[in-house]
Amino acid sequence: MHQDVGQGCIVVLTGAGISKESGIDTFRDEDGLWSKFDLEEVATIEAWHRDKRKVLDFYNQGLTWFQGANIRPNAAHEALARLEREWPGEVLVVTQNIDLLHEGAGSKNVLHMHGQAGKIRCMVCETIIDSDMRLDVETLCPHCGARGQLRPHVVWFGEMPLRMDEIYAALDRCRLFMSVGTSGMVYPAAGFVQHVRQRVPRAHTVELNLEPSDGHSLFQERIYGPATEVVPAYIEKVLTGG
Ligand code: APR
């Protein structure tokens, strides 16, 4: 890092790549989820209206991927939790992931822009419920009683990601923007780096990923390698002013 971040706000955008070494598949790598499932059929709002059963079956299967006995936070999640503990200023993790591995590692200031596992929501009364229950098309909403209207509390293609106002406000005051383990192919997250470059000229931007993402040229600094190696090393530099 070759810029003084002072004690300013750090925003870290994370994607599926940070959880890969914890045993959760990414979406767009060769062995990723979207090579095995058609996202149009399981992860769009249109799919939900067309064939709820198929969407819910995919989600129920997903629950087992996130909750496997061996799924644990890795050194990259732990390094970001350390950053939050030790950095004198604000640290916000904005994750596209629905897994809870940042929280598992000890991060407290985490914003799940694509929703999160362990919560479901009723399409009729909009109540959000903490639950890991498997859903089917007959399940009744415990709040309003609607049948077959409970869905995972995740953001599908065609829906607006969550808490965007808070995210843009944090980007506008950040001094360091880090992007970790994301292919940069899904907006609005993929546009955050451009937002920071245009609106916050003092901020430093860095990409940490296995390989160059779609928007890699927009980052002032780029570091490539497995998240469990490059993230702890980078955080060490940030914390020691290296
Ligand atoms: N360490 C670091 N990066 C890695 C690792 C690793 N061990 N393994 C893979 N990666 C990188 C890949 O090179 C790729 O660039 O992680 C990135 C994962 O990209 P995607 O699979 O596209 O995941 P993501 O960017 O999080 O997807 C965004 O797309 O389908 C939606 O809603 C879903 O939130 C998701 C969104």
PDB file of N, CA, C and O and ligand atoms in Angstrom, residues 14-18 20-21 26-29 34 39 96-97 114 155 157 181-186 208-211 213 225-228, ligand 1:
ATOM      1  N   THR A  14     -16.649  -8.227  -0.285  1.00  0.00           N
ATOM      2  CA  THR A  14     -16.220  -9.614  -0.461  1.00  0.00           C
ATOM      3  C   THR A  14     -17.202 -10.369  -1.350  1.00  0.00           C
ATOM      4  O   THR A  14     -18.386 -10.029  -1.443  1.00  0.00           O
ATOM      5  N   GLY A  15     -16.668 -11.400  -2.012  1.00  0.00           N
ATOM      6  CA  GLY A  15     -17.480 -12.261  -2.857  1.00  0.00           C
ATOM      7  C   GLY A  15     -17.152 -13.721  -2.585  1.00  0.00           C
ATOM      8  O   GLY A  15     -16.388 -14.033  -1.658  1.00  0.00           O
ATOM      9  N   ALA A  16     -17.689 -14.576  -3.411  1.00  0.00           N
ATOM     10  CA  ALA A  16     -17.621 -16.013  -3.156  1.00  0.00           C
ATOM     11  C   ALA A  16     -16.193 -16.533  -3.001  1.00  0.00           C
ATOM     12  O   ALA A  16     -15.960 -17.509  -2.288  1.00  0.00           O
ATOM     13  N   GLY A  17     -15.230 -15.860  -3.649  1.00  0.00           N
ATOM     14  CA  GLY A  17     -13.846 -16.341  -3.591  1.00  0.00           C
ATOM     15  C   GLY A  17     -13.276 -16.381  -2.191  1.00  0.00           C
ATOM     16  O   GLY A  17     -12.410 -17.198  -1.886  1.00  0.00           O
ATOM     17  N   ILE A  18     -13.782 -15.530  -1.288  1.00  0.00           N
ATOM     18  CA  ILE A  18     -13.228 -15.532   0.076  1.00  0.00           C
ATOM     19  C   ILE A  18     -13.650 -16.786   0.835  1.00  0.00           C
ATOM     20  O   ILE A  18     -12.966 -17.231   1.760  1.00  0.00           O
ATOM     21  N   LYS A  20     -14.205 -19.764  -0.692  1.00  0.00           N
ATOM     22  CA  LYS A  20     -13.863 -20.968  -1.466  1.00  0.00           C
ATOM     23  C   LYS A  20     -13.005 -21.932  -0.642  1.00  0.00           C
ATOM     24  O   LYS A  20     -13.240 -23.139  -0.613  1.00  0.00           O
ATOM     25  N   GLU A  21     -11.999 -21.371   0.044  1.00  0.00           N
ATOM     26  CA  GLU A  21     -11.102 -22.256   0.809  1.00  0.00           C
ATOM     27  C   GLU A  21     -11.732 -22.740   2.116  1.00  0.00           C
ATOM     28  O   GLU A  21     -11.127 -23.522   2.848  1.00  0.00           O
ATOM     29  N   THR A  26     -17.695 -21.297  -5.523  1.00  0.00           N
ATOM     30  CA  THR A  26     -18.004 -19.979  -6.091  1.00  0.00           C
ATOM     31  C   THR A  26     -19.101 -20.172  -7.151  1.00  0.00           C
ATOM     32  O   THR A  26     -19.637 -21.280  -7.303  1.00  0.00           O
ATOM     33  N   PHE A  27     -19.424 -19.118  -7.839  1.00  0.00           N
ATOM     34  CA  PHE A  27     -20.485 -19.194  -8.862  1.00  0.00           C
ATOM     35  C   PHE A  27     -19.934 -19.394 -10.261  1.00  0.00           C
ATOM     36  O   PHE A  27     -20.433 -20.208 -11.031  1.00  0.00           O
ATOM     37  N   ARG A  28     -18.883 -18.626 -10.611  1.00  0.00           N
ATOM     38  CA  ARG A  28     -18.483 -18.560 -12.015  1.00  0.00           C
ATOM     39  C   ARG A  28     -17.149 -19.221 -12.319  1.00  0.00           C
ATOM     40  O   ARG A  28     -16.672 -19.136 -13.456  1.00  0.00           O
ATOM     41  N   ASP A  29     -16.509 -19.854 -11.330  1.00  0.00           N
ATOM     42  CA  ASP A  29     -15.297 -20.603 -11.643  1.00  0.00           C
ATOM     43  C   ASP A  29     -15.707 -21.868 -12.398  1.00  0.00           C
ATOM     44  O   ASP A  29     -16.895 -22.191 -12.483  1.00  0.00           O
ATOM     45  N   TRP A  34     -22.809 -21.989 -11.063  1.00  0.00           N
ATOM     46  CA  TRP A  34     -23.527 -21.707 -12.320  1.00  0.00           C
ATOM     47  C   TRP A  34     -23.048 -22.579 -13.472  1.00  0.00           C
ATOM     48  O   TRP A  34     -23.538 -22.466 -14.588  1.00  0.00           O
ATOM     49  N   LEU A  39     -28.854 -20.520 -13.657  1.00  0.00           N
ATOM     50  CA  LEU A  39     -29.284 -19.456 -12.734  1.00  0.00           C
ATOM     51  C   LEU A  39     -30.645 -18.891 -13.109  1.00  0.00           C
ATOM     52  O   LEU A  39     -31.412 -18.466 -12.247  1.00  0.00           O
ATOM     53  N   GLN A  96     -21.229  -9.960  -0.646  1.00  0.00           N
ATOM     54  CA  GLN A  96     -22.238 -10.485  -1.573  1.00  0.00           C
ATOM     55  C   GLN A  96     -22.620 -11.908  -1.161  1.00  0.00           C
ATOM     56  O   GLN A  96     -23.524 -12.501  -1.730  1.00  0.00           O
ATOM     57  N   ASN A  97     -21.883 -12.434  -0.188  1.00  0.00           N
ATOM     58  CA  ASN A  97     -22.103 -13.830   0.204  1.00  0.00           C
ATOM     59  C   ASN A  97     -23.262 -13.941   1.175  1.00  0.00           C
ATOM     60  O   ASN A  97     -23.444 -13.074   2.028  1.00  0.00           O
ATOM     61  N   HIS A 114     -26.670  -9.158  -0.545  1.00  0.00           N
ATOM     62  CA  HIS A 114     -27.482 -10.127  -1.288  1.00  0.00           C
ATOM     63  C   HIS A 114     -28.288 -11.027  -0.358  1.00  0.00           C
ATOM     64  O   HIS A 114     -28.685 -12.118  -0.755  1.00  0.00           O
ATOM     65  N   VAL A 155     -31.236 -12.118  -2.300  1.00  0.00           N
ATOM     66  CA  VAL A 155     -31.586 -11.253  -3.432  1.00  0.00           C
ATOM     67  C   VAL A 155     -31.373 -12.045  -4.715  1.00  0.00           C
ATOM     68  O   VAL A 155     -30.280 -12.547  -4.967  1.00  0.00           O
ATOM     69  N   PHE A 157     -31.544 -12.385  -9.022  1.00  0.00           N
ATOM     70  CA  PHE A 157     -31.378 -11.508 -10.186  1.00  0.00           C
ATOM     71  C   PHE A 157     -32.741 -10.902 -10.512  1.00  0.00           C
ATOM     72  O   PHE A 157     -33.768 -11.593 -10.468  1.00  0.00           O
ATOM     73  N   GLY A 181     -12.085 -11.504  -3.636  1.00  0.00           N
ATOM     74  CA  GLY A 181     -12.753 -12.740  -4.066  1.00  0.00           C
ATOM     75  C   GLY A 181     -14.032 -12.552  -4.835  1.00  0.00           C
ATOM     76  O   GLY A 181     -14.979 -13.317  -4.656  1.00  0.00           O
ATOM     77  N   THR A 182     -14.058 -11.559  -5.707  1.00  0.00           N
ATOM     78  CA  THR A 182     -15.262 -11.380  -6.521  1.00  0.00           C
ATOM     79  C   THR A 182     -14.867 -11.168  -7.975  1.00  0.00           C
ATOM     80  O   THR A 182     -13.861 -10.508  -8.264  1.00  0.00           O
ATOM     81  N   SER A 183     -15.663 -11.740  -8.871  1.00  0.00           N
ATOM     82  CA  SER A 183     -15.319 -11.709 -10.301  1.00  0.00           C
ATOM     83  C   SER A 183     -15.617 -10.364 -10.934  1.00  0.00           C
ATOM     84  O   SER A 183     -15.241 -10.115 -12.077  1.00  0.00           O
ATOM     85  N   GLY A 184     -16.344  -9.491 -10.215  1.00  0.00           N
ATOM     86  CA  GLY A 184     -16.654  -8.175 -10.766  1.00  0.00           C
ATOM     87  C   GLY A 184     -17.623  -8.243 -11.934  1.00  0.00           C
ATOM     88  O   GLY A 184     -17.627  -7.379 -12.813  1.00  0.00           O
ATOM     89  N   MET A 185     -18.470  -9.254 -11.927  1.00  0.00           N
ATOM     90  CA  MET A 185     -19.407  -9.404 -13.050  1.00  0.00           C
ATOM     91  C   MET A 185     -20.838  -9.047 -12.694  1.00  0.00           C
ATOM     92  O   MET A 185     -21.704  -9.028 -13.567  1.00  0.00           O
ATOM     93  N   VAL A 186     -21.096  -8.818 -11.391  1.00  0.00           N
ATOM     94  CA  VAL A 186     -22.481  -8.553 -10.990  1.00  0.00           C
ATOM     95  C   VAL A 186     -22.593  -7.153 -10.391  1.00  0.00           C
ATOM     96  O   VAL A 186     -21.899  -6.816  -9.433  1.00  0.00           O
ATOM     97  N   LEU A 208      -7.956  -7.900  -4.304  1.00  0.00           N
ATOM     98  CA  LEU A 208      -7.268  -9.115  -3.883  1.00  0.00           C
ATOM     99  C   LEU A 208      -8.112 -10.273  -4.391  1.00  0.00           C
ATOM    100  O   LEU A 208      -9.258 -10.451  -3.959  1.00  0.00           O
ATOM    101  N   ASN A 209      -7.571 -11.038  -5.307  1.00  0.00           N
ATOM    102  CA  ASN A 209      -8.369 -12.089  -5.929  1.00  0.00           C
ATOM    103  C   ASN A 209      -7.435 -13.166  -6.458  1.00  0.00           C
ATOM    104  O   ASN A 209      -6.225 -12.981  -6.503  1.00  0.00           O
ATOM    105  N   LEU A 210      -8.022 -14.306  -6.814  1.00  0.00           N
ATOM    106  CA  LEU A 210      -7.189 -15.376  -7.363  1.00  0.00           C
ATOM    107  C   LEU A 210      -6.655 -14.966  -8.723  1.00  0.00           C
ATOM    108  O   LEU A 210      -5.531 -15.305  -9.095  1.00  0.00           O
ATOM    109  N   GLU A 211      -7.446 -14.236  -9.461  1.00  0.00           N
ATOM    110  CA  GLU A 211      -7.047 -13.812 -10.813  1.00  0.00           C
ATOM    111  C   GLU A 211      -7.681 -12.457 -11.098  1.00  0.00           C
ATOM    112  O   GLU A 211      -8.627 -12.061 -10.410  1.00  0.00           O
ATOM    113  N   SER A 213     -10.028  -9.652 -11.991  1.00  0.00           N
ATOM    114  CA  SER A 213     -11.481  -9.640 -12.180  1.00  0.00           C
ATOM    115  C   SER A 213     -11.820  -8.844 -13.436  1.00  0.00           C
ATOM    116  O   SER A 213     -10.940  -8.265 -14.070  1.00  0.00           O
ATOM    117  N   GLY A 225      -3.721 -14.156  -5.698  1.00  0.00           N
ATOM    118  CA  GLY A 225      -3.353 -15.382  -5.002  1.00  0.00           C
ATOM    119  C   GLY A 225      -4.549 -15.834  -4.201  1.00  0.00           C
ATOM    120  O   GLY A 225      -5.597 -15.161  -4.170  1.00  0.00           O
ATOM    121  N   PRO A 226      -4.432 -16.995  -3.528  1.00  0.00           N
ATOM    122  CA  PRO A 226      -5.548 -17.484  -2.709  1.00  0.00           C
ATOM    123  C   PRO A 226      -5.839 -16.513  -1.556  1.00  0.00           C
ATOM    124  O   PRO A 226      -4.905 -15.986  -0.944  1.00  0.00           O
ATOM    125  N   ALA A 227      -7.109 -16.319  -1.268  1.00  0.00           N
ATOM    126  CA  ALA A 227      -7.512 -15.354  -0.238  1.00  0.00           C
ATOM    127  C   ALA A 227      -6.827 -15.636   1.102  1.00  0.00           C
ATOM    128  O   ALA A 227      -6.450 -14.694   1.813  1.00  0.00           O
ATOM    129  N   THR A 228      -6.668 -16.906   1.448  1.00  0.00           N
ATOM    130  CA  THR A 228      -6.090 -17.222   2.770  1.00  0.00           C
ATOM    131  C   THR A 228      -4.640 -16.763   2.884  1.00  0.00           C
ATOM    132  O   THR A 228      -4.101 -16.663   3.984  1.00  0.00           O
TER     133      THR A 228
HETATM  134  N1  APR B   1      -9.120 -16.861  -3.210  1.00  0.00           N
HETATM  135  C1  APR B   1      -9.437 -15.670  -3.794  1.00  0.00           C
HETATM  136  N2  APR B   1     -10.258 -15.579  -4.858  1.00  0.00           N
HETATM  137  C2  APR B   1     -10.781 -16.705  -5.335  1.00  0.00           C
HETATM  138  C3  APR B   1     -10.502 -17.983  -4.779  1.00  0.00           C
HETATM  139  C4  APR B   1      -9.621 -18.027  -3.671  1.00  0.00           C
HETATM  140  N3  APR B   1      -9.292 -19.172  -3.070  1.00  0.00           N
HETATM  141  N4  APR B   1     -11.174 -18.914  -5.496  1.00  0.00           N
HETATM  142  C5  APR B   1     -11.838 -18.267  -6.455  1.00  0.00           C
HETATM  143  N5  APR B   1     -11.610 -16.936  -6.371  1.00  0.00           N
HETATM  144  C6  APR B   1     -12.131 -15.848  -7.207  1.00  0.00           C
HETATM  145  C7  APR B   1     -12.376 -16.250  -8.637  1.00  0.00           C
HETATM  146  O1  APR B   1     -11.192 -16.083  -9.406  1.00  0.00           O
HETATM  147  C8  APR B   1     -13.486 -15.281  -9.056  1.00  0.00           C
HETATM  148  O2  APR B   1     -12.938 -14.101  -9.609  1.00  0.00           O
HETATM  149  O3  APR B   1     -13.395 -15.482  -6.693  1.00  0.00           O
HETATM  150  C9  APR B   1     -14.182 -14.947  -7.731  1.00  0.00           C
HETATM  151  C10 APR B   1     -15.582 -15.544  -7.591  1.00  0.00           C
HETATM  152  O4  APR B   1     -16.425 -14.992  -8.563  1.00  0.00           O
HETATM  153  P1  APR B   1     -17.971 -15.403  -8.673  1.00  0.00           P
HETATM  154  O5  APR B   1     -18.099 -16.874  -8.678  1.00  0.00           O
HETATM  155  O6  APR B   1     -18.535 -14.669  -9.830  1.00  0.00           O
HETATM  156  O7  APR B   1     -18.593 -14.881  -7.292  1.00  0.00           O
HETATM  157  P2  APR B   1     -19.089 -13.427  -6.915  1.00  0.00           P
HETATM  158  O8  APR B   1     -18.250 -12.396  -7.586  1.00  0.00           O
HETATM  159  O9  APR B   1     -19.211 -13.388  -5.440  1.00  0.00           O
HETATM  160  O10 APR B   1     -20.537 -13.399  -7.548  1.00  0.00           O
HETATM  161  C11 APR B   1     -21.344 -12.275  -7.362  1.00  0.00           C
HETATM  162  O11 APR B   1     -23.163 -13.404  -8.383  1.00  0.00           O
HETATM  163  O12 APR B   1     -24.532 -15.248  -8.754  1.00  0.00           O
HETATM  164  C12 APR B   1     -24.351 -14.108  -8.018  1.00  0.00           C
HETATM  165  O13 APR B   1     -25.501 -13.571  -6.107  1.00  0.00           O
HETATM  166  C13 APR B   1     -24.363 -14.286  -6.539  1.00  0.00           C
HETATM  167  O14 APR B   1     -23.315 -12.898  -4.881  1.00  0.00           O
HETATM  168  C14 APR B   1     -23.098 -13.598  -6.079  1.00  0.00           C
HETATM  169  C15 APR B   1     -22.780 -12.682  -7.234  1.00  0.00           C
END
